[in-house]
Tab-separated table of C-alpha atoms in Angstrom:
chain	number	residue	atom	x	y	z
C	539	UNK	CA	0.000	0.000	0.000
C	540	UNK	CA	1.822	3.156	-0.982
C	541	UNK	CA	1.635	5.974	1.554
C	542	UNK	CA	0.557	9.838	0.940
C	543	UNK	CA	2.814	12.024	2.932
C	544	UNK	CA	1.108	15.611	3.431
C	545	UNK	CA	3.262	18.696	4.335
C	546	UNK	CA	3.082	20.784	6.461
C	547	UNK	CA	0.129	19.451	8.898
C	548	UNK	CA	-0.848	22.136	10.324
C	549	UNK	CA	-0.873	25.833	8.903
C	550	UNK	CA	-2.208	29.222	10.180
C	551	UNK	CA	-2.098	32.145	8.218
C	552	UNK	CA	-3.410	35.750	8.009
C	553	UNK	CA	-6.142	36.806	5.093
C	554	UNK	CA	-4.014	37.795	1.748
C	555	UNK	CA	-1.420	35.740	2.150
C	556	UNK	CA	-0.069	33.068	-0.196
C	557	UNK	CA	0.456	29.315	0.529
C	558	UNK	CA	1.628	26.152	-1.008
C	559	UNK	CA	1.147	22.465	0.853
C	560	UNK	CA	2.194	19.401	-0.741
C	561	UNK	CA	1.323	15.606	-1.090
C	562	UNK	CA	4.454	13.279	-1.338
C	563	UNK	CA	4.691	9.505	-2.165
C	564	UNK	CA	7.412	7.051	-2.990
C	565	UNK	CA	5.752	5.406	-5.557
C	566	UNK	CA	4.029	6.203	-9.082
C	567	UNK	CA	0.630	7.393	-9.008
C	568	UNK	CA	-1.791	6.803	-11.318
C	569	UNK	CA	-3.969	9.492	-10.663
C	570	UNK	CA	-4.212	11.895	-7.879
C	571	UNK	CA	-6.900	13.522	-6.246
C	572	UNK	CA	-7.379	16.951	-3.754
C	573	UNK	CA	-10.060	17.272	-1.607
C	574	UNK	CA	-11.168	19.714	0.961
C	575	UNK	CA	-13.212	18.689	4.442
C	576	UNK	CA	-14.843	21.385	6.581
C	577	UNK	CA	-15.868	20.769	10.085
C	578	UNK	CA	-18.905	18.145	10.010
C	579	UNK	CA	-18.595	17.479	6.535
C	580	UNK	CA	-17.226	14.908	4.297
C	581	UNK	CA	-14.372	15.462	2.112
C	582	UNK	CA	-15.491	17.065	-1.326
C	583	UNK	CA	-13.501	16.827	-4.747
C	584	UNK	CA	-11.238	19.472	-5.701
C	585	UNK	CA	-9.934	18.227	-8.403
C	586	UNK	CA	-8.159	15.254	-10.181
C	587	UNK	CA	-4.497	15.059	-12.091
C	588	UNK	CA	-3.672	12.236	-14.265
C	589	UNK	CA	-0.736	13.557	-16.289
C	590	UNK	CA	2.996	14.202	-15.564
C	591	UNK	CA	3.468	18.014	-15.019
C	592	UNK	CA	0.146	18.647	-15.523
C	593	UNK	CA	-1.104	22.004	-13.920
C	594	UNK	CA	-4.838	23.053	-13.244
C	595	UNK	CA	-6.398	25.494	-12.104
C	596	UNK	CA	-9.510	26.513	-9.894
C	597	UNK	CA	-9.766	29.960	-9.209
C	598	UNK	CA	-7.587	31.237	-6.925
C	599	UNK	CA	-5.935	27.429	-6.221
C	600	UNK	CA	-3.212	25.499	-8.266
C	601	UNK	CA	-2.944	22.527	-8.396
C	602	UNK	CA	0.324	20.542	-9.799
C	603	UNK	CA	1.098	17.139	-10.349
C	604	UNK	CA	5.000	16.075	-10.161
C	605	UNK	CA	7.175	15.090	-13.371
C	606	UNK	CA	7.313	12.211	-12.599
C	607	UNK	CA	3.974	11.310	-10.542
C	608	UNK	CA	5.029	10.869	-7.334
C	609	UNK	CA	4.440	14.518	-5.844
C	610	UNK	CA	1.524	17.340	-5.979
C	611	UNK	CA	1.331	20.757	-4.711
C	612	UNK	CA	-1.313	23.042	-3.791
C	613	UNK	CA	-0.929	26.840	-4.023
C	614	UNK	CA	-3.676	29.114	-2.582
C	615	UNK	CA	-3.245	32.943	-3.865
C	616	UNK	CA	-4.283	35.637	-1.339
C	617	UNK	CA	-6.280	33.232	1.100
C	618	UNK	CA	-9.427	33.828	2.907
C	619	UNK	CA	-11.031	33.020	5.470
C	620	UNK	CA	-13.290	30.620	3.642
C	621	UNK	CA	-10.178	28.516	2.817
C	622	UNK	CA	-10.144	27.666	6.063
C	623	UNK	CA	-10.276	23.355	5.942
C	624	UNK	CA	-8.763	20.529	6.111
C	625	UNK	CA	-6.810	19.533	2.500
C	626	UNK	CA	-6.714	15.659	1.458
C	627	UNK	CA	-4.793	14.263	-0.839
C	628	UNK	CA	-5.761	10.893	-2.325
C	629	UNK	CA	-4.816	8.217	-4.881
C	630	UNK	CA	-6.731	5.262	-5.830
C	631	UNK	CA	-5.710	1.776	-4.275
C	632	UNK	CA	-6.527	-1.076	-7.122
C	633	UNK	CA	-8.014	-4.044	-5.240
C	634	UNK	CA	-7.372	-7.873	-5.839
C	635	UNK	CA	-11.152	-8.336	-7.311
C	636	UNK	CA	-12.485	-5.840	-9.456
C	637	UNK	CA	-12.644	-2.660	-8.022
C	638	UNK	CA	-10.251	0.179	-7.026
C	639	UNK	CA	-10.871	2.533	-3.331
C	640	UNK	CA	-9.077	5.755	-2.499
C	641	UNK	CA	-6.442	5.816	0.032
C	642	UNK	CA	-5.752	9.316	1.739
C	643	UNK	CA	-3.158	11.486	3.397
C	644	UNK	CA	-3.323	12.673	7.049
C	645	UNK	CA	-4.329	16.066	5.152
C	646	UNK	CA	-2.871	19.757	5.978
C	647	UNK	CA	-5.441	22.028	8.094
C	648	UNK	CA	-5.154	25.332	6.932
C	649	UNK	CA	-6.927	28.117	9.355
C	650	UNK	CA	-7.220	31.513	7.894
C	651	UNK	CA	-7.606	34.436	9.784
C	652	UNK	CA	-8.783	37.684	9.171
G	449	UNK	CA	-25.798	18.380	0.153
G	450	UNK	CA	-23.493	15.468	-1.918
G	451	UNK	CA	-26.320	12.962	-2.770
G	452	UNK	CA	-24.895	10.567	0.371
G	453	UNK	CA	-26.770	10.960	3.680
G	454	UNK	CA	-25.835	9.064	7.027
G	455	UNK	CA	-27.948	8.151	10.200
G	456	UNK	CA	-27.250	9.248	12.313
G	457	UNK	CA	-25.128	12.464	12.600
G	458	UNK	CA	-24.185	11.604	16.260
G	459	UNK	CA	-24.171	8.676	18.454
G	460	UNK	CA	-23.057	7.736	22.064
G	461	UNK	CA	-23.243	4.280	23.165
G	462	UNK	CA	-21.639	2.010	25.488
G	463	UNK	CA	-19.167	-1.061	25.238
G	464	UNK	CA	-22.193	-3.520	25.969
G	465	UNK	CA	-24.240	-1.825	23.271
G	466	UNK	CA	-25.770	-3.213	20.026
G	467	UNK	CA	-26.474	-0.126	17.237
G	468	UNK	CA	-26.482	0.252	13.263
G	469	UNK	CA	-25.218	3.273	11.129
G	470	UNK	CA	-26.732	3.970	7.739
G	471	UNK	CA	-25.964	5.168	4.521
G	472	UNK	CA	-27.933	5.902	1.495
G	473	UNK	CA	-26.628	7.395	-1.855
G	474	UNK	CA	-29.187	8.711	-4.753
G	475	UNK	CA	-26.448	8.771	-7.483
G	476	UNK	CA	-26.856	5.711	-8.747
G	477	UNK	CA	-23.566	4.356	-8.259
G	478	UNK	CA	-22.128	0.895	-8.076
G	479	UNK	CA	-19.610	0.791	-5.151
G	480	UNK	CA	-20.073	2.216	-1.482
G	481	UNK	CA	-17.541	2.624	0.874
G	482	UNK	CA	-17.256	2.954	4.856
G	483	UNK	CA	-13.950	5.143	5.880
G	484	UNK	CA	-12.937	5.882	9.901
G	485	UNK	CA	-11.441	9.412	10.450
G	486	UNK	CA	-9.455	9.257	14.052
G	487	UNK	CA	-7.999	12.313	15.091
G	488	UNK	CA	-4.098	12.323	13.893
G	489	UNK	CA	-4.909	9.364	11.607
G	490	UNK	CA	-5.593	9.957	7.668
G	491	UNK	CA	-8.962	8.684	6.725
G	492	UNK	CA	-8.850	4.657	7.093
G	493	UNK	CA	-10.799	2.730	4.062
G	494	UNK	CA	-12.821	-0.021	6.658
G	495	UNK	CA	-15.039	-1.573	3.869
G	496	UNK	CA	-15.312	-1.276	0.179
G	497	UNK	CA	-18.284	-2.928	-1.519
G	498	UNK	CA	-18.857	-2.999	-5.539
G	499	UNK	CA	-22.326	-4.433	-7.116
G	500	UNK	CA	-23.200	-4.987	-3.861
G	501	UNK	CA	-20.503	-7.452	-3.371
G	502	UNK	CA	-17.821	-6.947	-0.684
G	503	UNK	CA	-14.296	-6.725	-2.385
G	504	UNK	CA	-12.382	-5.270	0.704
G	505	UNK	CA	-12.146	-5.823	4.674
G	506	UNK	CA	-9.327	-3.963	5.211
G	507	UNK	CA	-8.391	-5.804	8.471
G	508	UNK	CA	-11.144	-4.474	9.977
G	509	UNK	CA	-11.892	-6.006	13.438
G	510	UNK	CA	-15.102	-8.471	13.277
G	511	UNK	CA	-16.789	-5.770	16.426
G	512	UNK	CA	-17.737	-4.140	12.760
G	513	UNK	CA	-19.985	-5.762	10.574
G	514	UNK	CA	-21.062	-3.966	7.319
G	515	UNK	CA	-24.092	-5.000	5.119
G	516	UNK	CA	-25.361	-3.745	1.672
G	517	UNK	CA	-28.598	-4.992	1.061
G	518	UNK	CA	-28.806	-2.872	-2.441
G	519	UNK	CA	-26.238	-0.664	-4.235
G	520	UNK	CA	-28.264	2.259	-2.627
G	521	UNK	CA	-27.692	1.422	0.841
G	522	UNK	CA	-24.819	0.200	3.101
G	523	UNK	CA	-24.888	0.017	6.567
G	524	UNK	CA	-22.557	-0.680	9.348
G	525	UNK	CA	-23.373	-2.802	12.524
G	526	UNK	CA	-21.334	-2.078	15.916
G	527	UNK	CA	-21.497	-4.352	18.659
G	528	UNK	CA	-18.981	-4.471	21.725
G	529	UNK	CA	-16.838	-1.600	20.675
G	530	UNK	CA	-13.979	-0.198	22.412
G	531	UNK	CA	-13.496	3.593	23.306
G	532	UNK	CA	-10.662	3.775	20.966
G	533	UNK	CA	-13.442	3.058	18.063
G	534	UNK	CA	-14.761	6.370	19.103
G	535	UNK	CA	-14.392	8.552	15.598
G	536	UNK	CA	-16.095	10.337	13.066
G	537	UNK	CA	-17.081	7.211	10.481
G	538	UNK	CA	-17.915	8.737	6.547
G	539	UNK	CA	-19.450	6.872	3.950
G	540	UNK	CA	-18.866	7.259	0.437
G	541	UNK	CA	-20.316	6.139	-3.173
G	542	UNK	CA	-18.754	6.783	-6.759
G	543	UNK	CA	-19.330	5.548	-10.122
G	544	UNK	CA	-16.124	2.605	-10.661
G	545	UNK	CA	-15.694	2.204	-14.788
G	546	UNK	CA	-12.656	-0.083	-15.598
G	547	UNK	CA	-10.526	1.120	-12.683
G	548	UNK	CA	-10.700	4.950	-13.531
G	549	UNK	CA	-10.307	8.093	-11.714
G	550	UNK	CA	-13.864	8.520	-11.074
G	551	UNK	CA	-14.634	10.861	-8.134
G	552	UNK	CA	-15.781	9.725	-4.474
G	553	UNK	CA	-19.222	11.775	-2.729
G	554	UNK	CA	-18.958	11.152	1.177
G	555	UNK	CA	-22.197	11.515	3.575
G	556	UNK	CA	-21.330	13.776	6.167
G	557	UNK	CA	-20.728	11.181	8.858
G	558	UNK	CA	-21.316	9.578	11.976
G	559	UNK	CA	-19.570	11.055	15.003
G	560	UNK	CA	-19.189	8.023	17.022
G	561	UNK	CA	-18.170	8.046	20.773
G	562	UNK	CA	-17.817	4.804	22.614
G	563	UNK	CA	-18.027	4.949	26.561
């Protein structure tokens, strides 16, 4: 079972300022997913990368996906309060019968202030 | 609201207790899932069930019992649990085509605490 590293694990910042966290794995990954949890909620997709170097993104968030597949970054421009969450990173796990499941970091929680 | 909705939101029972959490998806899709979010763990994939047929116990211990009478529901039965089962427990649905990166919609849990 590969592992998802996620740096840093904790992160407090002030409104306006810029961050990057990142998701870190010794082996290839397929595909690579972000997600975002707020208290009492389930995680909810961000988005998903599938190709080496490939960039996207969603407003004021960018999202990369490593070279060679085995590291992604998130960069948040000029946070807000409404940031404020806890950021997954997940890659899917393919299963001995048919069937694949998504295994997840231990997330960065990112508090912005204002 | 993510099409996944969980029974119930909160729940406090004892070791000697018997109880049932639910989950019920309206998306239509063929595999369900039961994670277990611990405080300084990453999510923990429990269960993973796909056309209604179980394809992973992830070492789970038997005190958990899940059941999926339909791909629109999935349940999980607790009985004898310890406190250190206390955690938030999140269900989750998606569409699974030929292994691709198809994404997962989570209910918005159970906060379990075991006393």
């Amino acid at each position: 079972t590969q592992l998802l590293e996620q740096s840093p694990q904790f992160l407090s910042i002030q409104e306006g300022e810029n961050l990057t966290v990142y998701c870190n794995s010794s082996s290839v990954f397929s595909s690579l997913q972000w997600y975002r949890q707020e208290p009492g909620e389930g995680p909810v997709l961000l988005v998903t990368v599938v190709t080496g170097g490939e960039v996207k993104k969603l407003k004021r968030l960018t999202f990369q996906f490593g070279d060679a597949r085995k590291d992604s970054s998130l960069h948040i421009t000029a946070a807000q309060p409404g940031d404020t969450g806890l950021y997954l990173c997940a890659s899917r796990l393919y299963l001995d019968q048919a069937g694949t499941a998504l295994i997840f970091g231990k997330g960065t929680t990112l508090s912005v202030s204002s | 609201e993510t099409g996944v909705t969980q029974t119930p939101r909160h729940l406090v029972m004892g070791m000697t207790n018997k109880k049932s959490l639910k989950c019920e998806q309206h998306l239509g899709h063929n595999a369900m899932y039961w994670y277990k979010q611990s405080a300084k763990k990453p999510l923990e994939l429990m269960f993973v069930y796909n056309f209604k047929e179980q394809t992973e116990n992830n070492s789970v211990p038997s005190r958990f019992s899940p059941e999926c009478p339909n791909s629109s529901h999935l349940f999980l039965h607790l009985h004898t649990l310890q406190p250190e089962d206390s955690a938030l427990y999140l269900c989750a649905s998606s569409q699974e085509e030929g292994g691709a990166a198809t994404e997962a919609f989570f209910g918005q849990g159970t906060r379990l605490t075991v006393v």
